[in-house]
mmCIF file of C-alpha atoms in Angstrom:
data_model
loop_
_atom_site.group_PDB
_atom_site.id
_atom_site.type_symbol
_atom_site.label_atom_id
_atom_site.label_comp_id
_atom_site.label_asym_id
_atom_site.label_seq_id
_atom_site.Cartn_x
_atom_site.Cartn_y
_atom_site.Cartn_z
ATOM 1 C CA UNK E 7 15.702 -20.452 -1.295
ATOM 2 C CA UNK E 8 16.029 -22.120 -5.000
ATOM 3 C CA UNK E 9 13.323 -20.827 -7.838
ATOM 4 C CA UNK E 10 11.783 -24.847 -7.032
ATOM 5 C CA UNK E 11 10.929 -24.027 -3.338
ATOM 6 C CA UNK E 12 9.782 -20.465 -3.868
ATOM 7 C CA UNK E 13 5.892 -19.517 -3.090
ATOM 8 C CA UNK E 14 4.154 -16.789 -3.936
ATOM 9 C CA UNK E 15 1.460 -15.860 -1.043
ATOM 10 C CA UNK E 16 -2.454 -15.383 -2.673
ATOM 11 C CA UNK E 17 -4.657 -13.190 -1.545
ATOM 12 C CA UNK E 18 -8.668 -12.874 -2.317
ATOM 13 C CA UNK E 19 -9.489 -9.139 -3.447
ATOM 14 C CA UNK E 20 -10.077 -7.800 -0.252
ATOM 15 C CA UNK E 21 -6.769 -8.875 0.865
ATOM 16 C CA UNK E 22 -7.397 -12.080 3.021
ATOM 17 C CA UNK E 23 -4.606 -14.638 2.426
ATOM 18 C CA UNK E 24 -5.554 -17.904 1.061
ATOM 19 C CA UNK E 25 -2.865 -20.363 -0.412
ATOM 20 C CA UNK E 26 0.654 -20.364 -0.894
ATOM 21 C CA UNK E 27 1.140 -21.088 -4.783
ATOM 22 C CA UNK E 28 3.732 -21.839 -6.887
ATOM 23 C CA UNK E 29 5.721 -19.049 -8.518
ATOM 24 C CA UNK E 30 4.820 -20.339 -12.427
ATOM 25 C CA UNK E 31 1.124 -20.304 -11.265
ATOM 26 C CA UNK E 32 1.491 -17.405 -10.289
ATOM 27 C CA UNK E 33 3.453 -16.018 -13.141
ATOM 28 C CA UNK E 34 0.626 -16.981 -15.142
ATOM 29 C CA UNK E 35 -2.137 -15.144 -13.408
ATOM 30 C CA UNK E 36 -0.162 -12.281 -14.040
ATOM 31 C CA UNK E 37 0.523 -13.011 -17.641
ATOM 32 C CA UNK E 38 -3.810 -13.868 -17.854
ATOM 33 C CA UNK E 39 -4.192 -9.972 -15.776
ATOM 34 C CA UNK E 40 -6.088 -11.856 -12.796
ATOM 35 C CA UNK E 41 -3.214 -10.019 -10.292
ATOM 36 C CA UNK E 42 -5.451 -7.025 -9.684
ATOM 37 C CA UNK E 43 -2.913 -5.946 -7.154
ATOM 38 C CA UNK E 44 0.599 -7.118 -5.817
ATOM 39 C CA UNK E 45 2.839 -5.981 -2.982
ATOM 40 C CA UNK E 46 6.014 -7.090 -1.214
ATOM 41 C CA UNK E 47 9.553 -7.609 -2.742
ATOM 42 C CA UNK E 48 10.253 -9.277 -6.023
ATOM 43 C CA UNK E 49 10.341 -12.856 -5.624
ATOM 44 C CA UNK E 50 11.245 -13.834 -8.841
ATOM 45 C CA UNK E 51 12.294 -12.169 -12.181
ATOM 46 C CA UNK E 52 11.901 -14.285 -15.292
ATOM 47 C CA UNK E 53 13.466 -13.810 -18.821
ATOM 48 C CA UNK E 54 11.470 -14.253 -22.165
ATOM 49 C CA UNK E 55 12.523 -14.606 -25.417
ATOM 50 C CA UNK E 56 13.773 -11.633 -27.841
ATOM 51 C CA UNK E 57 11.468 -9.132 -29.708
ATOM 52 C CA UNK E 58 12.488 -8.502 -33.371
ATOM 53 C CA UNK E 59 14.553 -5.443 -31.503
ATOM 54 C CA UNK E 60 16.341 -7.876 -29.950
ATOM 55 C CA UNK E 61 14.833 -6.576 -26.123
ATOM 56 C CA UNK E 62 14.114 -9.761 -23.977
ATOM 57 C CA UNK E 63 10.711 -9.580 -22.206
ATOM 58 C CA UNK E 64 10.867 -9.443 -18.918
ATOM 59 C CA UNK E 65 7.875 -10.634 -15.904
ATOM 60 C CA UNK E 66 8.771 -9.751 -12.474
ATOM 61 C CA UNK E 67 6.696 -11.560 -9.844
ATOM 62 C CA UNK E 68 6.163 -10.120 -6.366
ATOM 63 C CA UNK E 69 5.845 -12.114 -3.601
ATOM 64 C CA UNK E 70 2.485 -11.190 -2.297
ATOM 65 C CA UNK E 71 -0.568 -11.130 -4.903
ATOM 66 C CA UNK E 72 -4.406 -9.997 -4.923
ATOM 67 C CA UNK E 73 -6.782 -12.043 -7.517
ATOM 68 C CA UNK E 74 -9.595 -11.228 -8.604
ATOM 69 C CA UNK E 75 -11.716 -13.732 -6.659
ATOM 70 C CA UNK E 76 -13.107 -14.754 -3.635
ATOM 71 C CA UNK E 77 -12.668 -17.272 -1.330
ATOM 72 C CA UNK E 78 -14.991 -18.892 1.330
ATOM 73 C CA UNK E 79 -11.766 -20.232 3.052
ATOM 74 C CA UNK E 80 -12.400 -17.675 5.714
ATOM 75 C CA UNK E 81 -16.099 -18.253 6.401
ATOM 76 C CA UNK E 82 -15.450 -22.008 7.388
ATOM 77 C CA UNK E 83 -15.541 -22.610 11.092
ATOM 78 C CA UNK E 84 -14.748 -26.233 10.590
ATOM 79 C CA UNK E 85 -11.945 -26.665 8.037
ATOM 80 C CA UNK E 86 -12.335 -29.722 5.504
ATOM 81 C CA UNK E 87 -9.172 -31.726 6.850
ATOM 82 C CA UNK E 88 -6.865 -31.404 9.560
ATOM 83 C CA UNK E 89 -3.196 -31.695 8.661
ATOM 84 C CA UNK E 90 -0.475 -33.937 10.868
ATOM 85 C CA UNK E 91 1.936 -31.356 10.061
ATOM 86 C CA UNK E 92 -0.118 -28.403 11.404
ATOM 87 C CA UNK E 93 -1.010 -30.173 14.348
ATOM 88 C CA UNK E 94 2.542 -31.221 15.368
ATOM 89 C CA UNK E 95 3.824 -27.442 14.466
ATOM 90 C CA UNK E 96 0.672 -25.892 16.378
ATOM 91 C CA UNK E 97 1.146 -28.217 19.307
ATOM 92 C CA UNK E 98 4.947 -26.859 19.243
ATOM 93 C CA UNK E 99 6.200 -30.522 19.002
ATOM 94 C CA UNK E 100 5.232 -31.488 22.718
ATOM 95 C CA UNK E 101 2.969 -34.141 24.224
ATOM 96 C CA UNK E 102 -0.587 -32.249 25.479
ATOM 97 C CA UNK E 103 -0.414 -34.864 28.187
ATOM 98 C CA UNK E 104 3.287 -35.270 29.538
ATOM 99 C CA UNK E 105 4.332 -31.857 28.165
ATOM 100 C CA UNK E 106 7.631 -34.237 26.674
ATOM 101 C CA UNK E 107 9.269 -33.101 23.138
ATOM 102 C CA UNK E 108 8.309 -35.559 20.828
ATOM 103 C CA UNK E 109 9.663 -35.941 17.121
ATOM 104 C CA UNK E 110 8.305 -35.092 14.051
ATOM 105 C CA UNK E 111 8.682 -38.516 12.485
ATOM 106 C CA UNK E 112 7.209 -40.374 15.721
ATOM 107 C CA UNK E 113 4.432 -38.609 17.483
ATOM 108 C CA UNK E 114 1.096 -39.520 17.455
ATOM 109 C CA UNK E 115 -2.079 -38.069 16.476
ATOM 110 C CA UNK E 116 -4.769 -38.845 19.970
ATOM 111 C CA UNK E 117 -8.245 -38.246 19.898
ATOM 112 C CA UNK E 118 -9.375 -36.518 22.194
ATOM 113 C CA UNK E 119 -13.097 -37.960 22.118
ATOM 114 C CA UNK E 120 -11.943 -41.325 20.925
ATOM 115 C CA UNK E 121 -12.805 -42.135 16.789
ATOM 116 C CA UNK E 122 -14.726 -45.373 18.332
ATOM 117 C CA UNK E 123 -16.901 -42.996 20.084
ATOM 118 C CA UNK E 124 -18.351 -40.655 17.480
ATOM 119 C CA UNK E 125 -14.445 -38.048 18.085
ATOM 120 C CA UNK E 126 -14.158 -36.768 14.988
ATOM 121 C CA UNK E 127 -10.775 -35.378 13.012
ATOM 122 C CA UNK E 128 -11.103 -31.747 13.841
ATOM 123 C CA UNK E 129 -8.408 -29.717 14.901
ATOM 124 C CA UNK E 130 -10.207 -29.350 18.224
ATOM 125 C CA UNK E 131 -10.392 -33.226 18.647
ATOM 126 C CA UNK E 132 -6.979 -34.045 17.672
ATOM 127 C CA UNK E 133 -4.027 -33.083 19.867
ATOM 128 C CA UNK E 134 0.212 -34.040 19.322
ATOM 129 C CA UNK E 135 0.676 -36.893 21.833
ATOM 130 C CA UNK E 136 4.187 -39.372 22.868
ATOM 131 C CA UNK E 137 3.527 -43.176 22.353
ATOM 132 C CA UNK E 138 3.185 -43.587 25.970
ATOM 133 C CA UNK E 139 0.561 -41.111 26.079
ATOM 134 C CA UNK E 140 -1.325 -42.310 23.444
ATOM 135 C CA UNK E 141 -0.948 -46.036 24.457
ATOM 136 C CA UNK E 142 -1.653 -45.122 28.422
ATOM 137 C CA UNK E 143 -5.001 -43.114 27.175
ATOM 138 C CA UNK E 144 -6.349 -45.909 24.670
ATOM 139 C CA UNK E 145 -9.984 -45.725 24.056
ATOM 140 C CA UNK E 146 -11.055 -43.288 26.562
ATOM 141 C CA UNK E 147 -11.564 -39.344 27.112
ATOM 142 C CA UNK E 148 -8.634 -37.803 29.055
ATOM 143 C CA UNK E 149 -11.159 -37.423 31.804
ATOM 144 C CA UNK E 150 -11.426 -41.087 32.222
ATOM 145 C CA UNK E 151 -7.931 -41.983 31.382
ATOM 146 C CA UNK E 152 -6.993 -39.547 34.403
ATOM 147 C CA UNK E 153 -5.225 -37.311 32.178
ATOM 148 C CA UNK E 154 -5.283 -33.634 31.445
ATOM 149 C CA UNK E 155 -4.662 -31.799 28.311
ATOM 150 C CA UNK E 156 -1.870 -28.901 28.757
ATOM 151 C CA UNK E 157 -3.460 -26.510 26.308
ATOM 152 C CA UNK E 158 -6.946 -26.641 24.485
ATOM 153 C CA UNK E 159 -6.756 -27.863 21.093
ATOM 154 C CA UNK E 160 -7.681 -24.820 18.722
ATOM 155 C CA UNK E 161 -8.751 -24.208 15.081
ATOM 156 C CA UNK E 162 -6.109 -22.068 12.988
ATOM 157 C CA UNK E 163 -7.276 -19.874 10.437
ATOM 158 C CA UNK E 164 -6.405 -19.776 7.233
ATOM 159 C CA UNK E 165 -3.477 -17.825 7.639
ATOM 160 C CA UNK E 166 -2.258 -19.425 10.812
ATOM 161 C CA UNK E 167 -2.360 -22.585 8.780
ATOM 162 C CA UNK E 168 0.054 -20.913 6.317
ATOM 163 C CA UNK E 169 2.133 -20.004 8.549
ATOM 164 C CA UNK E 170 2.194 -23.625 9.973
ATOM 165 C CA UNK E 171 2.480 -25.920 6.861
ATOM 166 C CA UNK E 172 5.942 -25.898 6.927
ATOM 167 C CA UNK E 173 6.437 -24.514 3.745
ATOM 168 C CA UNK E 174 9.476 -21.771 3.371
ATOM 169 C CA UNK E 175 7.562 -18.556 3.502
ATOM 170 C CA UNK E 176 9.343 -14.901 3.004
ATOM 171 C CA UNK E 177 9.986 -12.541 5.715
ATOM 172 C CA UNK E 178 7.389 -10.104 4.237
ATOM 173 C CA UNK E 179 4.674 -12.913 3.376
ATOM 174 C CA UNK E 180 5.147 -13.779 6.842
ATOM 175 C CA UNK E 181 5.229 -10.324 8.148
ATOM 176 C CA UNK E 182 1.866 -10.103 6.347
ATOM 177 C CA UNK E 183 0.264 -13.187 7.580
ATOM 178 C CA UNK E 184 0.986 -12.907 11.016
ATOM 179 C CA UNK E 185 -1.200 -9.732 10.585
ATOM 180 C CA UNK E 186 -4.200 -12.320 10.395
ATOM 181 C CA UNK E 187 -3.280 -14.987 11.944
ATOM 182 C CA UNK E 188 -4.359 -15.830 15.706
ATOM 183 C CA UNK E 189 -1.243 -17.547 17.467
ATOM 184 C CA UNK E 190 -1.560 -17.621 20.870
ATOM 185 C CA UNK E 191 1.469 -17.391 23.925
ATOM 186 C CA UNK E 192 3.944 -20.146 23.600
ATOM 187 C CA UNK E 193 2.395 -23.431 24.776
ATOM 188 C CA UNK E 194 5.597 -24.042 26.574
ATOM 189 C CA UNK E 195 5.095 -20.910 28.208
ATOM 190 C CA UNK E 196 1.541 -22.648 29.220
ATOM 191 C CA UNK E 197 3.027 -25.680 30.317
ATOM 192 C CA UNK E 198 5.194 -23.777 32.581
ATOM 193 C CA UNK E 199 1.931 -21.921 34.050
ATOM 194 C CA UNK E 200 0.389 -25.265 34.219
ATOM 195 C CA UNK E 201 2.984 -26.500 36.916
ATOM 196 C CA UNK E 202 2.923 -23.852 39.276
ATOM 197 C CA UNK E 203 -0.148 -23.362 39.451
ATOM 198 C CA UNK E 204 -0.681 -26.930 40.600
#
């Protein structure tokens, strides 16, 4: 992991996680004593310029910090906007009709309750489907379509969502997060369930 792709996980004061930031953002709520506390490994260690000692200053940045805020993140039940990238990653990359692996560059987003119809872009409205899928369901509910979802779309929490953005997290910000976050059993697992039970 280069310095460029390195994230620093922030937490509120009472310790809920709420965004991955960059590492000079958060070398400068450090420098501005926001941090109120930090934990984890140091992520990064940057070098100042020289006193007239000649010592160089020194600012080590941990990997997880506390702020001296707090956020609302984790009081909203419906988050602002759902992201493609959390949906394909939550969905585990399959079709929630055919149960088929589909790509990250070509699967489509379905609405469950069509847009047309009032379906709106919530994470429980929107679900990973294939082209076929999508194109076979058109402008209907799965009910009329004749086709059934393999899992029920959920809403991640905050710290699910982290965990899902794709972004290159550290083993002890991800240790940390999966603390609070609420992933469920392997769809494919589900899938499999699905099958032989019908």
């Amino acid at each position: 992991m280069t310095i460029e792709t390195t994230h620093i996980l922030k937490l509120d004061v009472s310790g809920l996680p709420i965004s991955l930031i960059k590492w000079d953002t958060a070398a400068h709520l450090i420098a501005k004593g926001k941090v109120i506390w930090f934990m984890g490994e140091t992520a990064i260690t940057l070098h100042g310029g020289h006193n007239h000692h000649g010592e160089q200053s020194i600012l080590e940045v941990p990997s997880i910090i506390s702020v001296k805020d707090r956020s609302n993140i984790w009081n909203q039940k419906h988050p602002r906007r759902a992201s493609r990238y959390v949906i394909y990653a939550r969905d585990e990359g399959l079709c929630m009709y055919c149960g088929d692996l589909v790509s990250p560059n070509t699967f489509e987003i379905d609405h469950i309750l069509p847009k047309s119809r009032g379906g709106a872009d919530t994470y429980q409205n929107l679900c990973c489907a294939c082209g076929s899928c999508n194109l076979r369901k058109r402008d209907r509910t799965p009910e009329e379509a004749g086709m059934q979802l393999l899992a029920v779309p959920y809403v991640p929490n905050p710290a699910t969502r982290l965990i899902l953005s794709g972004r290159a997290v550290i083993a002890n910000q991800m240790d940390y997060l999966r603390e609070f976050a609420n992933l469920r059993h392997s769809i494919k697992g589900q899938k499999k369930q699905h099958f032989q039970d019908h």
